[in-house]
PDB file of C-alpha atoms in Angstrom:
ATOM      1  CA  MET I   1      13.790  78.486  47.290  1.00 97.00           C
ATOM      2  CA  ILE I   2      16.279  76.489  49.363  1.00 98.00           C
ATOM      3  CA  PRO I   3      17.395  72.893  48.625  1.00 97.00           C
ATOM      4  CA  THR I   4      18.596  71.083  51.753  1.00 97.00           C
ATOM      5  CA  LEU I   5      20.269  67.889  52.886  1.00 95.00           C
ATOM      6  CA  ASN I   6      21.209  67.661  56.570  1.00 96.00           C
ATOM      7  CA  GLU I   7      21.505  71.414  57.129  1.00 96.00           C
ATOM      8  CA  GLU I   8      19.886  71.823  60.566  1.00 97.00           C
ATOM      9  CA  ARG I   9      22.898  73.715  61.981  1.00 97.00           C
ATOM     10  CA  ASN I  10      23.077  76.128  59.032  1.00 97.00           C
ATOM     11  CA  LEU I  11      19.416  77.042  58.679  1.00 98.00           C
ATOM     12  CA  PRO I  12      19.288  79.460  61.653  1.00 97.00           C
ATOM     13  CA  HIS I  13      22.028  81.565  60.012  1.00 97.00           C
ATOM     14  CA  VAL I  14      20.339  81.475  56.590  1.00 97.00           C
ATOM     15  CA  PHE I  15      16.804  82.193  57.779  1.00 98.00           C
ATOM     16  CA  ALA I  16      17.997  85.089  59.961  1.00 97.00           C
ATOM     17  CA  LYS I  17      19.261  86.918  56.860  1.00 97.00           C
ATOM     18  CA  LEU I  18      16.148  86.497  54.733  1.00 97.00           C
ATOM     19  CA  PRO I  19      14.694  89.926  53.837  1.00 97.00           C
ATOM     20  CA  ALA I  20      11.569  90.750  55.830  1.00 94.00           C
ATOM     21  CA  ASP I  21       9.428  91.316  52.726  1.00 93.00           C
ATOM     22  CA  ILE I  22       9.812  87.795  51.345  1.00 95.00           C
ATOM     23  CA  THR I  23       6.341  86.318  51.053  1.00 93.00           C
ATOM     24  CA  GLU I  24       7.160  82.648  50.527  1.00 98.00           C
ATOM     25  CA  VAL I  25      10.019  80.329  51.502  1.00 98.00           C
ATOM     26  CA  VAL I  26      10.089  76.921  49.817  1.00 98.00           C
ATOM     27  CA  LEU I  27      12.448  74.395  51.382  1.00 98.00           C
ATOM     28  CA  VAL I  28      13.173  71.257  49.358  1.00 98.00           C
ATOM     29  CA  ASP I  29      14.509  68.400  51.452  1.00 98.00           C
ATOM     30  CA  GLY I  30      16.569  65.611  49.904  1.00 96.00           C
ATOM     31  CA  GLY I  31      16.017  63.039  52.625  1.00 95.00           C
ATOM     32  CA  SER I  32      17.759  64.631  55.607  1.00 97.00           C
ATOM     33  CA  VAL I  33      18.392  62.348  58.570  1.00 97.00           C
ATOM     34  CA  ASP I  34      18.866  65.227  61.013  1.00 97.00           C
ATOM     35  CA  ARG I  35      16.303  67.857  62.137  1.00 98.00           C
ATOM     36  CA  THR I  36      16.498  70.000  58.998  1.00 98.00           C
ATOM     37  CA  VAL I  37      12.746  70.041  58.354  1.00 98.00           C
ATOM     38  CA  GLU I  38      11.813  70.478  62.022  1.00 98.00           C
ATOM     39  CA  VAL I  39      14.270  73.348  62.460  1.00 98.00           C
ATOM     40  CA  ALA I  40      12.930  75.068  59.330  1.00 98.00           C
ATOM     41  CA  ARG I  41       9.382  74.904  60.691  1.00 98.00           C
ATOM     42  CA  GLU I  42      10.489  76.179  64.088  1.00 98.00           C
ATOM     43  CA  LEU I  43      12.279  79.122  62.504  1.00 98.00           C
ATOM     44  CA  ARG I  44       9.520  79.945  60.045  1.00 97.00           C
ATOM     45  CA  PRO I  45       6.128  78.312  60.647  1.00 97.00           C
ATOM     46  CA  ASP I  46       4.875  79.341  57.199  1.00 97.00           C
ATOM     47  CA  VAL I  47       7.728  77.579  55.360  1.00 98.00           C
ATOM     48  CA  VAL I  48       6.589  75.348  52.488  1.00 98.00           C
ATOM     49  CA  VAL I  49       8.357  71.982  52.789  1.00 98.00           C
ATOM     50  CA  VAL I  50       8.731  69.840  49.663  1.00 98.00           C
ATOM     51  CA  HIS I  51      10.388  66.424  49.505  1.00 97.00           C
ATOM     52  CA  GLN I  52      12.295  65.856  46.288  1.00 97.00           C
ATOM     53  CA  THR I  53      11.253  62.933  44.125  1.00 96.00           C
ATOM     54  CA  ARG I  54      14.712  61.653  43.157  1.00 96.00           C
ATOM     55  CA  THR I  55      18.268  62.576  44.192  1.00 93.00           C
ATOM     56  CA  GLY I  56      20.603  65.400  43.226  1.00 91.00           C
ATOM     57  CA  LYS I  57      20.508  69.181  43.327  1.00 92.00           C
ATOM     58  CA  GLY I  58      18.907  69.418  39.890  1.00 93.00           C
ATOM     59  CA  ASN I  59      15.906  67.365  40.952  1.00 96.00           C
ATOM     60  CA  ALA I  60      15.660  69.354  44.184  1.00 96.00           C
ATOM     61  CA  LEU I  61      15.518  72.617  42.255  1.00 96.00           C
ATOM     62  CA  ALA I  62      12.937  71.291  39.797  1.00 97.00           C
ATOM     63  CA  CYS I  63      10.724  70.147  42.686  1.00 98.00           C
ATOM     64  CA  GLY I  64      11.110  73.531  44.340  1.00 98.00           C
ATOM     65  CA  PHE I  65      10.302  75.485  41.181  1.00 97.00           C
ATOM     66  CA  ALA I  66       7.088  73.477  40.801  1.00 97.00           C
ATOM     67  CA  ALA I  67       6.035  74.420  44.331  1.00 98.00           C
ATOM     68  CA  CYS I  68       6.776  78.160  44.100  1.00 98.00           C
ATOM     69  CA  THR I  69       3.797  80.483  43.681  1.00 97.00           C
ATOM     70  CA  GLY I  70       5.416  83.946  43.788  1.00 96.00           C
ATOM     71  CA  ASP I  71       6.158  86.040  40.719  1.00 97.00           C
ATOM     72  CA  ILE I  72       9.910  85.804  41.292  1.00 98.00           C
ATOM     73  CA  ILE I  73      11.957  82.731  42.227  1.00 98.00           C
ATOM     74  CA  VAL I  74      15.335  83.152  43.936  1.00 98.00           C
ATOM     75  CA  MET I  75      17.666  80.146  44.377  1.00 97.00           C
ATOM     76  CA  ILE I  76      19.918  80.191  47.434  1.00 97.00           C
ATOM     77  CA  ASP I  77      21.937  77.503  49.230  1.00 96.00           C
ATOM     78  CA  ALA I  78      21.277  76.231  52.739  1.00 96.00           C
ATOM     79  CA  ASP I  79      24.925  76.048  53.822  1.00 94.00           C
ATOM     80  CA  GLY I  80      25.403  79.792  54.341  1.00 94.00           C
ATOM     81  CA  SER I  81      27.579  80.277  51.257  1.00 95.00           C
ATOM     82  CA  THR I  82      25.042  82.503  49.490  1.00 97.00           C
ATOM     83  CA  ASP I  83      23.921  85.627  51.343  1.00 97.00           C
ATOM     84  CA  PRO I  84      20.119  86.071  51.442  1.00 97.00           C
ATOM     85  CA  ALA I  85      20.650  89.765  52.185  1.00 97.00           C
ATOM     86  CA  GLU I  86      21.656  90.181  48.515  1.00 97.00           C
ATOM     87  CA  ILE I  87      18.201  89.134  47.264  1.00 98.00           C
ATOM     88  CA  PRO I  88      17.039  92.763  46.730  1.00 97.00           C
ATOM     89  CA  LEU I  89      19.884  93.248  44.225  1.00 97.00           C
ATOM     90  CA  PHE I  90      18.553  90.377  42.117  1.00 97.00           C
ATOM     91  CA  VAL I  91      14.948  91.522  42.400  1.00 97.00           C
ATOM     92  CA  ALA I  92      15.852  95.083  41.416  1.00 97.00           C
ATOM     93  CA  LYS I  93      17.563  93.819  38.257  1.00 97.00           C
ATOM     94  CA  LEU I  94      14.497  91.749  37.330  1.00 98.00           C
ATOM     95  CA  VAL I  95      12.119  94.640  37.920  1.00 98.00           C
ATOM     96  CA  ALA I  96      14.364  96.810  35.731  1.00 97.00           C
ATOM     97  CA  GLY I  97      13.741  94.508  32.776  1.00 97.00           C
ATOM     98  CA  ALA I  98      15.848  91.354  33.020  1.00 98.00           C
ATOM     99  CA  ASP I  99      14.253  87.928  32.637  1.00 98.00           C
ATOM    100  CA  PHE I 100      16.983  85.978  34.425  1.00 98.00           C
ATOM    101  CA  VAL I 101      19.665  87.235  36.825  1.00 98.00           C
ATOM    102  CA  LYS I 102      22.899  85.467  37.796  1.00 96.00           C
ATOM    103  CA  GLY I 103      25.085  86.121  40.776  1.00 97.00           C
ATOM    104  CA  SER I 104      28.763  86.575  39.892  1.00 96.00           C
ATOM    105  CA  ARG I 105      31.661  86.051  42.282  1.00 95.00           C
ATOM    106  CA  PHE I 106      34.199  87.428  39.827  1.00 94.00           C
ATOM    107  CA  ASN I 107      32.920  90.761  38.577  1.00 86.00           C
ATOM    108  CA  HIS I 108      31.604  94.092  39.872  1.00 82.00           C
ATOM    109  CA  GLY I 109      31.913  93.652  43.608  1.00 90.00           C
ATOM    110  CA  GLY I 110      31.706  89.877  43.703  1.00 95.00           C
ATOM    111  CA  PHE I 111      34.139  87.715  45.650  1.00 93.00           C
ATOM    112  CA  SER I 112      34.555  84.161  46.904  1.00 93.00           C
ATOM    113  CA  HIS I 113      35.887  83.163  50.317  1.00 93.00           C
ATOM    114  CA  ASP I 114      35.463  79.510  49.446  1.00 81.00           C
ATOM    115  CA  ILE I 115      36.664  78.658  45.937  1.00 86.00           C
ATOM    116  CA  THR I 116      40.045  76.927  45.564  1.00 86.00           C
ATOM    117  CA  LYS I 117      42.620  77.799  42.901  1.00 89.00           C
ATOM    118  CA  LEU I 118      41.871  74.532  41.111  1.00 88.00           C
ATOM    119  CA  ARG I 119      38.122  75.114  41.059  1.00 85.00           C
ATOM    120  CA  LYS I 120      38.666  78.733  39.950  1.00 90.00           C
ATOM    121  CA  LEU I 121      40.833  77.546  37.059  1.00 90.00           C
ATOM    122  CA  GLY I 122      38.192  75.011  36.065  1.00 88.00           C
ATOM    123  CA  ASN I 123      35.393  77.557  36.333  1.00 88.00           C
ATOM    124  CA  ASP I 124      37.299  80.033  34.149  1.00 93.00           C
ATOM    125  CA  GLY I 125      37.891  77.373  31.501  1.00 93.00           C
ATOM    126  CA  LEU I 126      34.267  76.230  31.441  1.00 93.00           C
ATOM    127  CA  ASN I 127      33.124  79.842  31.399  1.00 94.00           C
ATOM    128  CA  LEU I 128      35.290  80.571  28.354  1.00 96.00           C
ATOM    129  CA  VAL I 129      33.967  77.537  26.465  1.00 96.00           C
ATOM    130  CA  VAL I 130      30.358  78.628  27.033  1.00 96.00           C
ATOM    131  CA  ASN I 131      31.000  82.225  26.009  1.00 96.00           C
ATOM    132  CA  VAL I 132      32.704  81.106  22.781  1.00 97.00           C
ATOM    133  CA  LEU I 133      30.097  78.489  21.847  1.00 96.00           C
ATOM    134  CA  PHE I 134      26.989  80.450  22.773  1.00 96.00           C
ATOM    135  CA  GLY I 135      28.087  84.060  22.295  1.00 94.00           C
ATOM    136  CA  THR I 136      27.354  84.919  25.926  1.00 95.00           C
ATOM    137  CA  LYS I 137      29.237  87.189  28.325  1.00 93.00           C
ATOM    138  CA  PHE I 138      29.007  85.204  31.542  1.00 95.00           C
ATOM    139  CA  THR I 139      31.652  85.983  34.145  1.00 95.00           C
ATOM    140  CA  ASP I 140      30.707  83.140  36.523  1.00 94.00           C
ATOM    141  CA  LEU I 141      29.162  80.010  35.066  1.00 90.00           C
ATOM    142  CA  CYS I 142      29.135  77.586  38.021  1.00 87.00           C
ATOM    143  CA  TYR I 143      27.458  79.613  40.763  1.00 90.00           C
ATOM    144  CA  GLY I 144      24.039  78.636  41.998  1.00 90.00           C
ATOM    145  CA  TYR I 145      22.721  82.022  43.144  1.00 96.00           C
ATOM    146  CA  ASN I 146      20.115  82.903  40.500  1.00 97.00           C
ATOM    147  CA  ALA I 147      16.777  84.678  40.284  1.00 98.00           C
ATOM    148  CA  PHE I 148      14.149  84.755  37.555  1.00 98.00           C
ATOM    149  CA  TRP I 149      10.480  85.310  36.834  1.00 98.00           C
ATOM    150  CA  ARG I 150       8.416  82.194  37.527  1.00 97.00           C
ATOM    151  CA  SER I 151       7.139  82.336  33.935  1.00 96.00           C
ATOM    152  CA  VAL I 152      10.676  81.351  32.849  1.00 96.00           C
ATOM    153  CA  VAL I 153      10.454  77.852  34.392  1.00 97.00           C
ATOM    154  CA  PRO I 154       8.758  76.072  31.446  1.00 96.00           C
ATOM    155  CA  VAL I 155      11.446  77.369  29.076  1.00 94.00           C
ATOM    156  CA  LEU I 156      14.168  75.722  31.186  1.00 94.00           C
ATOM    157  CA  ASP I 157      12.621  72.343  30.298  1.00 93.00           C
ATOM    158  CA  LEU I 158      13.959  70.464  33.320  1.00 94.00           C
ATOM    159  CA  PRO I 159      13.492  66.694  33.794  1.00 92.00           C
ATOM    160  CA  ASP I 160       9.945  65.827  34.818  1.00 95.00           C
ATOM    161  CA  ILE I 161       9.834  65.487  38.610  1.00 96.00           C
ATOM    162  CA  ARG I 162       7.288  62.663  38.228  1.00 95.00           C
ATOM    163  CA  LEU I 163       9.747  60.360  36.469  1.00 95.00           C
ATOM    164  CA  PRO I 164      10.909  57.426  38.652  1.00 93.00           C
ATOM    165  CA  LYS I 165      14.424  56.993  39.991  1.00 90.00           C
ATOM    166  CA  GLN I 166      16.888  55.102  37.802  1.00 88.00           C
ATOM    167  CA  ALA I 167      17.028  51.403  38.677  1.00 87.00           C
ATOM    168  CA  ASP I 168      20.837  51.469  38.761  1.00 88.00           C
ATOM    169  CA  GLY I 169      20.928  54.441  41.130  1.00 83.00           C
ATOM    170  CA  SER I 170      22.313  56.859  38.545  1.00 85.00           C
ATOM    171  CA  LYS I 171      20.910  60.358  38.092  1.00 87.00           C
ATOM    172  CA  LEU I 172      18.754  61.483  35.195  1.00 88.00           C
ATOM    173  CA  TRP I 173      20.498  64.100  33.083  1.00 84.00           C
ATOM    174  CA  GLY I 174      19.791  67.442  34.748  1.00 88.00           C
ATOM    175  CA  ASP I 175      19.310  65.986  38.235  1.00 90.00           C
ATOM    176  CA  GLY I 176      22.899  66.694  39.361  1.00 87.00           C
ATOM    177  CA  PHE I 177      25.102  69.775  39.851  1.00 84.00           C
ATOM    178  CA  GLU I 178      25.055  70.329  36.089  1.00 88.00           C
ATOM    179  CA  ILE I 179      21.646  71.956  36.617  1.00 91.00           C
ATOM    180  CA  GLU I 180      23.197  75.387  37.234  1.00 90.00           C
ATOM    181  CA  THR I 181      25.086  75.350  33.929  1.00 92.00           C
ATOM    182  CA  MET I 182      22.073  73.943  32.107  1.00 94.00           C
ATOM    183  CA  ILE I 183      19.627  76.636  33.177  1.00 95.00           C
ATOM    184  CA  ASN I 184      22.142  79.441  32.516  1.00 95.00           C
ATOM    185  CA  ILE I 185      22.708  78.233  28.958  1.00 96.00           C
ATOM    186  CA  ARG I 186      19.033  77.594  28.243  1.00 96.00           C
ATOM    187  CA  ALA I 187      18.094  81.059  29.458  1.00 96.00           C
ATOM    188  CA  ALA I 188      20.647  82.611  27.101  1.00 94.00           C
ATOM    189  CA  VAL I 189      19.841  80.374  24.112  1.00 95.00           C
ATOM    190  CA  ASP I 190      16.148  81.195  24.454  1.00 94.00           C
ATOM    191  CA  GLY I 191      17.001  84.862  23.983  1.00 94.00           C
ATOM    192  CA  MET I 192      16.129  85.983  27.495  1.00 96.00           C
ATOM    193  CA  LYS I 193      17.569  89.211  28.789  1.00 97.00           C
ATOM    194  CA  VAL I 194      20.138  87.896  31.259  1.00 96.00           C
ATOM    195  CA  GLY I 195      21.775  90.087  33.901  1.00 96.00           C
ATOM    196  CA  GLU I 196      24.522  89.662  36.487  1.00 96.00           C
ATOM    197  CA  VAL I 197      24.992  91.168  39.941  1.00 96.00           C
ATOM    198  CA  GLY I 198      28.081  91.009  42.113  1.00 96.00           C
ATOM    199  CA  SER I 199      27.728  88.405  44.855  1.00 97.00           C
ATOM    200  CA  ILE I 200      29.979  87.407  47.748  1.00 96.00           C
ATOM    201  CA  GLU I 201      30.316  83.670  48.334  1.00 96.00           C
ATOM    202  CA  HIS I 202      31.051  82.691  51.931  1.00 94.00           C
ATOM    203  CA  ARG I 203      32.503  79.479  53.285  1.00 91.00           C
ATOM    204  CA  ARG I 204      30.053  76.773  54.294  1.00 89.00           C
ATOM    205  CA  ILE I 205      29.258  77.300  57.974  1.00 91.00           C
ATOM    206  CA  HIS I 206      28.871  73.675  59.064  1.00 86.00           C
ATOM    207  CA  GLY I 207      29.251  70.319  57.331  1.00 73.00           C
ATOM    208  CA  GLU I 208      30.977  69.165  54.168  1.00 71.00           C
ATOM    209  CA  THR I 209      30.171  69.991  50.566  1.00 63.00           C
ATOM    210  CA  ASN I 210      28.720  67.318  48.261  1.00 61.00           C
ATOM    211  CA  LEU I 211      30.586  68.831  45.283  1.00 60.00           C
ATOM    212  CA  ASN I 212      33.344  66.761  43.698  1.00 59.00           C
ATOM    213  CA  THR I 213      35.714  68.950  41.679  1.00 62.00           C
ATOM    214  CA  PHE I 214      36.662  66.460  38.946  1.00 68.00           C
ATOM    215  CA  ARG I 215      33.488  64.376  38.703  1.00 76.00           C
ATOM    216  CA  ASP I 216      31.155  67.371  38.654  1.00 72.00           C
ATOM    217  CA  GLY I 217      33.533  69.413  36.490  1.00 77.00           C
ATOM    218  CA  PHE I 218      33.442  66.761  33.753  1.00 85.00           C
ATOM    219  CA  ARG I 219      29.670  66.551  34.144  1.00 85.00           C
ATOM    220  CA  VAL I 220      29.433  70.319  33.566  1.00 88.00           C
ATOM    221  CA  LEU I 221      31.695  70.068  30.490  1.00 92.00           C
ATOM    222  CA  ARG I 222      29.506  67.300  29.117  1.00 92.00           C
ATOM    223  CA  THR I 223      26.478  69.505  29.783  1.00 93.00           C
ATOM    224  CA  ILE I 224      27.971  72.369  27.783  1.00 95.00           C
ATOM    225  CA  PHE I 225      28.498  70.254  24.667  1.00 95.00           C
ATOM    226  CA  SER I 226      25.128  68.560  25.122  1.00 94.00           C
ATOM    227  CA  GLU I 227      23.420  71.954  25.244  1.00 96.00           C
ATOM    228  CA  TYR I 228      25.397  73.115  22.213  1.00 96.00           C
ATOM    229  CA  GLY I 229      24.123  70.103  20.270  1.00 95.00           C
ATOM    230  CA  ARG I 230      20.612  70.796  21.507  1.00 93.00           C
ATOM    231  CA  MET I 231      20.849  74.406  20.292  1.00 94.00           C
ATOM    232  CA  ARG I 232      22.110  73.371  16.852  1.00 92.00           C
ATOM    233  CA  ALA I 233      19.377  70.766  16.512  1.00 90.00           C
ATOM    234  CA  THR I 234      16.753  73.350  17.416  1.00 82.00           C
ATOM    235  CA  ASN I 235      18.163  75.880  14.959  1.00 78.00           C
ATOM    236  CA  SER I 236      18.292  73.298  12.157  1.00 68.00           C
ATOM    237  CA  LYS I 237      14.541  72.892  12.514  1.00 60.00           C
ATOM    238  CA  GLY I 238      14.059  76.576  11.787  1.00 47.00           C
ATOM    239  CA  VAL I 239      13.261  77.541  15.364  1.00 46.00           C
ATOM    240  CA  ARG I 240      16.055  80.060  15.522  1.00 42.00           C
ATOM    241  CA  ARG I 241      16.050  82.139  18.689  1.00 49.00           C
ATOM    242  CA  PRO I 242      18.176  85.232  19.269  1.00 46.00           C
ATOM    243  CA  GLY I 243      21.300  84.772  21.368  1.00 45.00           C
ATOM    244  CA  GLY I 244      21.076  85.703  25.035  1.00 47.00           C
ATOM    245  CA  VAL I 245      22.336  89.117  26.032  1.00 47.00           C
ATOM    246  CA  ILE I 246      23.983  90.027  29.294  1.00 51.00           C
ATOM    247  CA  VAL I 247      22.516  93.358  30.385  1.00 47.00           C
ATOM    248  CA  HIS I 248      24.710  95.982  32.025  1.00 42.00           C
ATOM    249  CA  GLN I 249      26.229  94.351  35.065  1.00 44.00           C
ATOM    250  CA  GLN I 250      25.489  95.855  38.425  1.00 45.00           C
ATOM    251  CA  SER I 251      27.777  96.535  41.360  1.00 43.00           C
ATOM    252  CA  ARG I 252      26.622  96.292  44.970  1.00 42.00           C
ATOM    253  CA  PRO I 253      24.733  99.493  45.890  1.00 42.00           C
ATOM    254  CA  GLU I 254      22.452  99.549  48.885  1.00 39.00           C
ATOM    255  CA  VAL I 255      19.025  98.498  47.653  1.00 37.00           C
ATOM    256  CA  GLY I 256      15.931  98.413  49.816  1.00 34.00           C
ATOM    257  CA  VAL I 257      14.014  95.180  50.180  1.00 34.00           C
ATOM    258  CA  VAL I 258      11.506  94.673  47.412  1.00 36.00           C
ATOM    259  CA  SER I 259       8.572  92.307  47.764  1.00 36.00           C
ATOM    260  CA  THR I 260       8.620  89.248  45.535  1.00 39.00           C
ATOM    261  CA  GLU I 261       4.940  89.757  44.764  1.00 40.00           C
ATOM    262  CA  ILE I 262       5.553  91.946  41.710  1.00 39.00           C
ATOM    263  CA  LYS I 263       4.005  91.680  38.286  1.00 40.00           C
ATOM    264  CA  LYS I 264       6.416  91.501  35.391  1.00 41.00           C
ATOM    265  CA  THR I 265       6.955  94.688  33.429  1.00 38.00           C
ATOM    266  CA  PRO I 266       7.710  94.690  29.694  1.00 37.00           C
ATOM    267  CA  VAL I 267      11.378  94.262  28.764  1.00 39.00           C
ATOM    268  CA  LEU I 268      12.789  97.463  27.322  1.00 37.00           C
ATOM    269  CA  GLU I 269      15.397  97.085  24.615  1.00 38.00           C
ATOM    270  CA  ASP I 270      18.438  99.395  24.705  1.00 36.00           C
TER     271      ASP I 270
END
């Protein structure tokens, strides 16, 4: 599933690296004014094109999740920063028993060619806060390369895609870049078996990022404390769920392409 906004020059690079066994590609467009949608259809005639209902990456992802029909959903970016060739690593971890798998740039073979020292410092700080508050073992909180079983989507409880845009132009909570932090925390709080795989982040090929270090960093911090309050409120009602567990993290072995049309196997406890 690929959210896009004016990415016509990047799509040929991204689509060329998609594993051959992928059965469905859902492209969510956020109102591109270039040929993003046309290029996607030229590259892959069977692509499913969805137009997001509001603005922001969070809304784009929610719209894309609703359109996916495969057993496994993999989130990648359209700017070339996430490598589609790594998808088999995520799928293998899910098939082995994980419910939700995160890419990590900072552990077991991961690396970033793009992150600045300031953003790395901020990511480390936010990562530490989450691990302390929620008892998790995340090594990379703010990275949008994730994969999970489609059955997980209702648990993430994202803003309803049918809700109208805000009259003042602001985003609904969960419609912005905070979405990545939100779904990571909710997966862990629900007690899912969460895994990590090493992932290499590349520089954006063309164009400029929409990420703002300070604005989006504060939005992520606000998300963390909002989710902590949400967890405490849920627990106070007696709906206590076990804390999320990071399964053994995986380095980057060569893994053959696995079809996304796979039925979920029972999770085996260590």
